[in-house]
mmCIF file of C-alpha atoms in Angstrom:
data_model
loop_
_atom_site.group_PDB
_atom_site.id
_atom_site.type_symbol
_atom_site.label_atom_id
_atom_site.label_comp_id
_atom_site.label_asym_id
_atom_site.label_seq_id
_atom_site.Cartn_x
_atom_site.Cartn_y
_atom_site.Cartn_z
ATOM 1 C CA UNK O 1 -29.850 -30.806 41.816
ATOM 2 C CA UNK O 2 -26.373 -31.562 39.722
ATOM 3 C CA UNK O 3 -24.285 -28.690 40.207
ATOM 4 C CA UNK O 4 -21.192 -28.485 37.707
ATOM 5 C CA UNK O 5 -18.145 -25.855 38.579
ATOM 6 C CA UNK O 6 -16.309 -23.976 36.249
ATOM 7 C CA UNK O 7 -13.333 -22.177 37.134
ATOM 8 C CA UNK O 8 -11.652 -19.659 35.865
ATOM 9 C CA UNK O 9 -14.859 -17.653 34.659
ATOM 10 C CA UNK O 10 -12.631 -15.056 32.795
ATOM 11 C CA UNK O 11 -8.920 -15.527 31.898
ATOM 12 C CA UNK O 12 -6.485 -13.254 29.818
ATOM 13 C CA UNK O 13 -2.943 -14.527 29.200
ATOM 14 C CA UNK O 14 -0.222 -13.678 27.193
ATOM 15 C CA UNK O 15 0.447 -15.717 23.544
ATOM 16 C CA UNK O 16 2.686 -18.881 23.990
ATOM 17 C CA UNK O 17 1.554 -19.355 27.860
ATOM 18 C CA UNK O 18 -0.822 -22.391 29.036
ATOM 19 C CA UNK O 19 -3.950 -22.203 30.843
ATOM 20 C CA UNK O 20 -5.722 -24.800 33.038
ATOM 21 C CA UNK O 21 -9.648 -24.926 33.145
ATOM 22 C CA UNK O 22 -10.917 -27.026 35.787
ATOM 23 C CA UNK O 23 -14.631 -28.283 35.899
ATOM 24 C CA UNK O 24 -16.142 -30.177 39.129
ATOM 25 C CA UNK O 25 -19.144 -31.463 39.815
ATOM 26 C CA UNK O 26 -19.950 -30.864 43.601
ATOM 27 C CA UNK O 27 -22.869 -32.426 44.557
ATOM 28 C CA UNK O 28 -22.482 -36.164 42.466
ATOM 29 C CA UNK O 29 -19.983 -38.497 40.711
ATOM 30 C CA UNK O 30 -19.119 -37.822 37.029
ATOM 31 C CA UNK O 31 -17.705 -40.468 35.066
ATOM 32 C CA UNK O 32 -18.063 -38.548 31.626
ATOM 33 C CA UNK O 33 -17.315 -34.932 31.097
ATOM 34 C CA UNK O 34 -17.200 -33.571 28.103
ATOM 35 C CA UNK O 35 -15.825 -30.143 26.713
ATOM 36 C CA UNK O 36 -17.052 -27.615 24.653
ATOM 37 C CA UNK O 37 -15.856 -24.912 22.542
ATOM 38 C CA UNK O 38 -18.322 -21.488 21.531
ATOM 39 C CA UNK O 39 -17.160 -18.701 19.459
ATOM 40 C CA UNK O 40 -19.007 -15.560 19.272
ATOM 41 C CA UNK O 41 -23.022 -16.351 17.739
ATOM 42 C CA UNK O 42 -21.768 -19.745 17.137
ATOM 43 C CA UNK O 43 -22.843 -22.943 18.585
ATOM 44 C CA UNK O 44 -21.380 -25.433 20.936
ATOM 45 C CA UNK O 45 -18.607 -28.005 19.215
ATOM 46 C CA UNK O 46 -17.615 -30.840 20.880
ATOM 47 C CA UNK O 47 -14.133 -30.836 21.818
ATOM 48 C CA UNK O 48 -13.515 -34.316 23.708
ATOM 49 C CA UNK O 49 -14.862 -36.639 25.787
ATOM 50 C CA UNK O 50 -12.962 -37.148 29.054
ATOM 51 C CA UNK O 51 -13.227 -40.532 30.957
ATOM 52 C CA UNK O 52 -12.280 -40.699 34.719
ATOM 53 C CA UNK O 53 -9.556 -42.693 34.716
ATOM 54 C CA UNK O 54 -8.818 -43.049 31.191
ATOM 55 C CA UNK O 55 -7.383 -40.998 27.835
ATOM 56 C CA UNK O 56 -9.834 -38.474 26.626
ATOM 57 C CA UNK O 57 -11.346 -38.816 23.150
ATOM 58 C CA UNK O 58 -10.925 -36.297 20.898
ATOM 59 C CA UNK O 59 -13.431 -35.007 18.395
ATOM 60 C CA UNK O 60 -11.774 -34.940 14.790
ATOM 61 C CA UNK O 61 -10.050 -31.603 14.386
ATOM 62 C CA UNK O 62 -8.911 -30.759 17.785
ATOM 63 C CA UNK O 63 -5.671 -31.102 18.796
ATOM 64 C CA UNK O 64 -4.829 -33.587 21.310
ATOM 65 C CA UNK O 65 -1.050 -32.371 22.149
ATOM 66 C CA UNK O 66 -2.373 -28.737 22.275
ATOM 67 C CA UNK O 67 -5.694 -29.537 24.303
ATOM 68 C CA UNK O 68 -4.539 -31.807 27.369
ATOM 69 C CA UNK O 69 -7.305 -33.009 29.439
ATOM 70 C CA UNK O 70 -6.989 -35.019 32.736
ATOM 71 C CA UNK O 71 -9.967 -36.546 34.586
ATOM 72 C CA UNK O 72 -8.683 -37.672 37.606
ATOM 73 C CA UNK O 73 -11.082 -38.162 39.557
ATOM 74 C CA UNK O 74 -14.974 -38.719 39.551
ATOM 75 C CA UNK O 75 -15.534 -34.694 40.860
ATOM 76 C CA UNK O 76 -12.951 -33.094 38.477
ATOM 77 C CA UNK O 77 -11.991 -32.439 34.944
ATOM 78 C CA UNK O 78 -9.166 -30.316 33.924
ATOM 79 C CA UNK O 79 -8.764 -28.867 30.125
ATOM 80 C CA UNK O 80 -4.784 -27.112 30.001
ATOM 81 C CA UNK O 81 -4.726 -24.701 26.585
ATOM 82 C CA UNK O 82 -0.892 -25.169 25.605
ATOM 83 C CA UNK O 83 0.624 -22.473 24.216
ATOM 84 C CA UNK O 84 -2.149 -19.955 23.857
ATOM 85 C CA UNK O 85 -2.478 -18.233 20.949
ATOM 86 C CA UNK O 86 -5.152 -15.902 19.929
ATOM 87 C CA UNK O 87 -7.270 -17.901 17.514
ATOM 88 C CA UNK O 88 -7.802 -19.999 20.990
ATOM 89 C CA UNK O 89 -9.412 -17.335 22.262
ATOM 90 C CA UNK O 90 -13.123 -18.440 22.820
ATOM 91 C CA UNK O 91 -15.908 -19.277 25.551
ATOM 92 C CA UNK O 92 -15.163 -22.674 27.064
ATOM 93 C CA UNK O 93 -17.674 -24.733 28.440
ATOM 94 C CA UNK O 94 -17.809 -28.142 30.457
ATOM 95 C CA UNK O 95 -20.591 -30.776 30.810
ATOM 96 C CA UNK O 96 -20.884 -33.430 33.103
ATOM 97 C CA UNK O 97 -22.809 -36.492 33.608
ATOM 98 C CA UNK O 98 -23.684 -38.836 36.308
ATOM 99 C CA UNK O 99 -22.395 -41.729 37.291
ATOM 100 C CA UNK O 100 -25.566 -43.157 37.717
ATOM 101 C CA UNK O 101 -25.879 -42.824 34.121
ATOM 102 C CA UNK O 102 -29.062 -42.354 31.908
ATOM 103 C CA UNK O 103 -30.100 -39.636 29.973
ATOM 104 C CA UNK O 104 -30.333 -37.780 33.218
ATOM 105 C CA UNK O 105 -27.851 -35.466 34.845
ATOM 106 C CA UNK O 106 -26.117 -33.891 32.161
ATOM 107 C CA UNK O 107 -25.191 -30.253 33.908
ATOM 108 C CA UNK O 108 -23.031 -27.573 31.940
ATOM 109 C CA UNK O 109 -20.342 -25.550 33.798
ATOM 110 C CA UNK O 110 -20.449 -21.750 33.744
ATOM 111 C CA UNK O 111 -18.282 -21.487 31.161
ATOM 112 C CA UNK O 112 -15.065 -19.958 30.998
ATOM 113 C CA UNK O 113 -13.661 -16.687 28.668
ATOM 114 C CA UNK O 114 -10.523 -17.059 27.254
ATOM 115 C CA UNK O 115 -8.665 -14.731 25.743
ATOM 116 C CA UNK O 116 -5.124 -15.002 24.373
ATOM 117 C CA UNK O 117 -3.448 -11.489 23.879
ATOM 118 C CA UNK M 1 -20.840 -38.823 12.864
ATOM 119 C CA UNK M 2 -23.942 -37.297 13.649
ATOM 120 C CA UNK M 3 -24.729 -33.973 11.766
ATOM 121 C CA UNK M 4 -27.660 -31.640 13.193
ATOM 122 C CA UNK M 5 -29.123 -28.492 11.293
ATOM 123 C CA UNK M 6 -31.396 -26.117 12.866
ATOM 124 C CA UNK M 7 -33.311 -23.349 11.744
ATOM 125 C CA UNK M 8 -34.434 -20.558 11.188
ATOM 126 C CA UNK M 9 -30.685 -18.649 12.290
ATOM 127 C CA UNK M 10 -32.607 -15.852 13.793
ATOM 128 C CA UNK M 11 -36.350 -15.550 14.847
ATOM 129 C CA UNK M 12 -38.280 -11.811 15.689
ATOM 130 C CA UNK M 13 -41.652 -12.515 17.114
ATOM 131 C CA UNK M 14 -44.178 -10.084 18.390
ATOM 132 C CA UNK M 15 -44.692 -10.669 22.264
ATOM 133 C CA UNK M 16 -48.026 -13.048 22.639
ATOM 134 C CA UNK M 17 -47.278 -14.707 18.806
ATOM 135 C CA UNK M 18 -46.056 -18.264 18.838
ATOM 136 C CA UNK M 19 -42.428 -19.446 17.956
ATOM 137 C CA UNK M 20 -41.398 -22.230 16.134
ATOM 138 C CA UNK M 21 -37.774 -23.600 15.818
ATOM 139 C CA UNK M 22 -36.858 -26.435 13.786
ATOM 140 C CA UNK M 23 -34.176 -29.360 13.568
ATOM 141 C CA UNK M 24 -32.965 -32.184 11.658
ATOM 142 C CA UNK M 25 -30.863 -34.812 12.810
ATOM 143 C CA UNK M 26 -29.052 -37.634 10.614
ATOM 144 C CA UNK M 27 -27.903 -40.613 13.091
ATOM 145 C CA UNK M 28 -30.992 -43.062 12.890
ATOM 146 C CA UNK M 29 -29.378 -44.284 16.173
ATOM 147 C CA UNK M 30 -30.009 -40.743 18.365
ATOM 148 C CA UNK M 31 -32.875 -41.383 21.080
ATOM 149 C CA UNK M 32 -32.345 -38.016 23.352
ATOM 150 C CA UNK M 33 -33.257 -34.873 21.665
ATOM 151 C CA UNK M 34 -32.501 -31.860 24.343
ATOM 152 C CA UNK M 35 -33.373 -28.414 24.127
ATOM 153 C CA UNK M 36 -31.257 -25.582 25.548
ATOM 154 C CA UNK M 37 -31.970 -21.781 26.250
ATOM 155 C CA UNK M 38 -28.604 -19.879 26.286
ATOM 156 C CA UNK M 39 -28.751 -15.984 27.504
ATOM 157 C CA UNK M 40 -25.295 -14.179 26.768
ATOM 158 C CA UNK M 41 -22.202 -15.489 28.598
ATOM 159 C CA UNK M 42 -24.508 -17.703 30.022
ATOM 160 C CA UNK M 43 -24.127 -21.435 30.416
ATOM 161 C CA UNK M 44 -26.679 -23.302 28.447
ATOM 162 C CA UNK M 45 -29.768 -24.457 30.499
ATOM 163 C CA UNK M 46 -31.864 -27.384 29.576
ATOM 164 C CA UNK M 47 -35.855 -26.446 28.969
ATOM 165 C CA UNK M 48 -37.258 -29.726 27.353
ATOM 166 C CA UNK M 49 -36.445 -32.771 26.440
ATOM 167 C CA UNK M 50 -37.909 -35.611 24.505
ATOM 168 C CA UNK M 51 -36.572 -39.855 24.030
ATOM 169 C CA UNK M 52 -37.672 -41.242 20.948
ATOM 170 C CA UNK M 53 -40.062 -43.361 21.961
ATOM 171 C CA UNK M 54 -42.211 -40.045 22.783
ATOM 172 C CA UNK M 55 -43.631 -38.293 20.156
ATOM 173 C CA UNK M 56 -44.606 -34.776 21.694
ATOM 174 C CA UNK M 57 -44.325 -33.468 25.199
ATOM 175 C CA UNK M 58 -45.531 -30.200 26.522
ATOM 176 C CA UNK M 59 -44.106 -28.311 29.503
ATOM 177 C CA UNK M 60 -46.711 -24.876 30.125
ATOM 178 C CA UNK M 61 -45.588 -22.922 27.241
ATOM 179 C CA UNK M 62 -42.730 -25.164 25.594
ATOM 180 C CA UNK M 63 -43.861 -28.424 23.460
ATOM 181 C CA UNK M 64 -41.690 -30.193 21.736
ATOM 182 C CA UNK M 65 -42.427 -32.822 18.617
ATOM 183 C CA UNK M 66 -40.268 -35.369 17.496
ATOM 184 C CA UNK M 67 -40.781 -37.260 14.101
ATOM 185 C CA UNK M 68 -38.001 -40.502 13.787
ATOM 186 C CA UNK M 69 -39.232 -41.157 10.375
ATOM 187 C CA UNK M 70 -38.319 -37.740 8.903
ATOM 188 C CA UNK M 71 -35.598 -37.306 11.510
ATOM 189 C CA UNK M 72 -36.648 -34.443 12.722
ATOM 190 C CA UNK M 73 -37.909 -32.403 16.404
ATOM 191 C CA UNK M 74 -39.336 -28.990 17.048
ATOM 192 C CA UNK M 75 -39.282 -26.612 19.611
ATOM 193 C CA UNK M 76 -42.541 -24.670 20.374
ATOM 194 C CA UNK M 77 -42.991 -22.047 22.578
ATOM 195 C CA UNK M 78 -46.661 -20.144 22.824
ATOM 196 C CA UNK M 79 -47.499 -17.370 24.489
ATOM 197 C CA UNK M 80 -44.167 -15.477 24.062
ATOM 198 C CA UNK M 81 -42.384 -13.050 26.077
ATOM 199 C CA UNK M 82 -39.584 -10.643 26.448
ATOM 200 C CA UNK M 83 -37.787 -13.177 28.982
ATOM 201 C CA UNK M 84 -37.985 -15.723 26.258
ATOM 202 C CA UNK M 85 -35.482 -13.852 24.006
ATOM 203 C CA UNK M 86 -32.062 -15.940 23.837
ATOM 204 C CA UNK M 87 -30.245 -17.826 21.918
ATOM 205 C CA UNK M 88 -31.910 -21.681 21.546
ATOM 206 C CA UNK M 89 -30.098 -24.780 20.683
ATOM 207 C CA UNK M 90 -31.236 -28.473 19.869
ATOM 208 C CA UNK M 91 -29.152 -31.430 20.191
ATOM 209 C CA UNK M 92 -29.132 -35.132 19.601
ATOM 210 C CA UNK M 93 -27.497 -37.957 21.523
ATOM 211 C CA UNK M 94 -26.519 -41.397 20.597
ATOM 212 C CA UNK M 95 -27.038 -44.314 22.277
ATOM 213 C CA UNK M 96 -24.902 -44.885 25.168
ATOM 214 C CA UNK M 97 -21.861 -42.416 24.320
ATOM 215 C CA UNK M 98 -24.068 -39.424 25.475
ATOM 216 C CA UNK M 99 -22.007 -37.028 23.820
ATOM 217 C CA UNK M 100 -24.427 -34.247 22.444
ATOM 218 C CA UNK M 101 -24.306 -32.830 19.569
ATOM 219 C CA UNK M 102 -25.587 -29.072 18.898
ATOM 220 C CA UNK M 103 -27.425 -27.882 16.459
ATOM 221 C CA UNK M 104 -26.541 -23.937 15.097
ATOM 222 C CA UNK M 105 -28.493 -22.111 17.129
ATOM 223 C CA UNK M 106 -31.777 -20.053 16.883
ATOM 224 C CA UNK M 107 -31.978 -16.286 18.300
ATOM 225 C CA UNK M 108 -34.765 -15.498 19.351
ATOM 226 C CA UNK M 109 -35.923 -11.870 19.520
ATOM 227 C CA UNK M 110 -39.023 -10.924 21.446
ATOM 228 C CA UNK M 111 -40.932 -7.805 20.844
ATOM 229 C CA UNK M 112 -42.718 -6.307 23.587
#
């Protein structure tokens, strides 16, 4: 089955630093990925849509310049939280669908915990 | 954009009852309605799923309904258990975009 990869599972960093999450899918070809943001008891928001090959669109709200993503390829994602600061601290979480499109193949990541200290 | 509410917030059933989760969606245009079962610092997994040219489908102990007129699906799950306890969420797609939008969140408590 569609295996997404999530990686860092846990990160701590200092306030003002940057932190790259990568996501991969390992076993097919993603065109979309999308990321996800999940505080504590809350739900999953929509963060931004990232097209292989093309600029990422942003749900209203989120900062662009603060949350760069790159999707360079059809296997890999990257989100980079720029100058970290506490509030950022949350539960990250990629998605990833299939190249072969359909309503099939949508695969979440592990996740990964951020916190800014 | 689309907009989906779900409810109850939290749900305590005795082990063996039935639970019943409920949400509302408010794109006309949505036509994949997913169901997710999150345990903590877990990712989400999917459970059930329904298009919107189905009106129910039933997976052992999980059904799900859908109702396009009132713009609204259900989660059902009979028979409960301990292992069922976790957090639940629904979510709607549009069209091609595929983006999926969450609903709150249900947590579900299971009484043994």
């Amino acid at each position: 089955g569609a295996v997404v990869s999530q990686h860092p599972s846990r990160v701590i960093c200092k306030s003002g630093t940057s932190v790259k999450i990568e996501c991969r899918s390992l076993d097919f070809q993603a065109t979309t990925m999308f990321w996800y943001r999940q505080f504590p008891k809350q739900s999953l928001m929509l963060m931004a849509t990232s097209n292989e090959g093309s600029k990422a669109t942003y749900e209203q709200g989120v900062e662009k310049d603060k949350f760069l993503i790159n999707h360079a390829s059809l296997t890999l994602s990257t989100l980079t939280v720029t100058s970290a600061h506490p509030e950022d601290s949350s539960f990250y979480i990629c998605s990833a669908r299939a190249a072969t499109g359909g309503f099939y193949g949508y695969t979440f990541g592990s996740g990964t915990r951020l916190t800014v200290v | 954009g689309e907009n989906v509410e779900q409810h109850p917030s939290t749900l305590s059933v005795q082990e063996g009852d039935s639970a019943v989760i409920k949400c509302t969606y408010s794109d006309s245009a949505s036509n994949y309605f997913p169901w997710y079962k999150q345990e903590l610092g877990k990712r989400p997994q999917l459970i059930i799923d329904i298009r919107s040219n189905v009106g129910e489908k039933k997976d052992q102990r999980i059904a799900v309904t859908l109702n396009k007129t009132a713009k609204h699906f259900s989660l059902h799950i009979t028979e409960t258990q301990p292992e069922d306890s976790a957090v639940y969420f629904c979510a709607a797609s549009i069209g091609t975009g595929n983006q999926f939008y969450f609903g709150t969140g249900t947590s579900l408590t299971v009484i043994p």
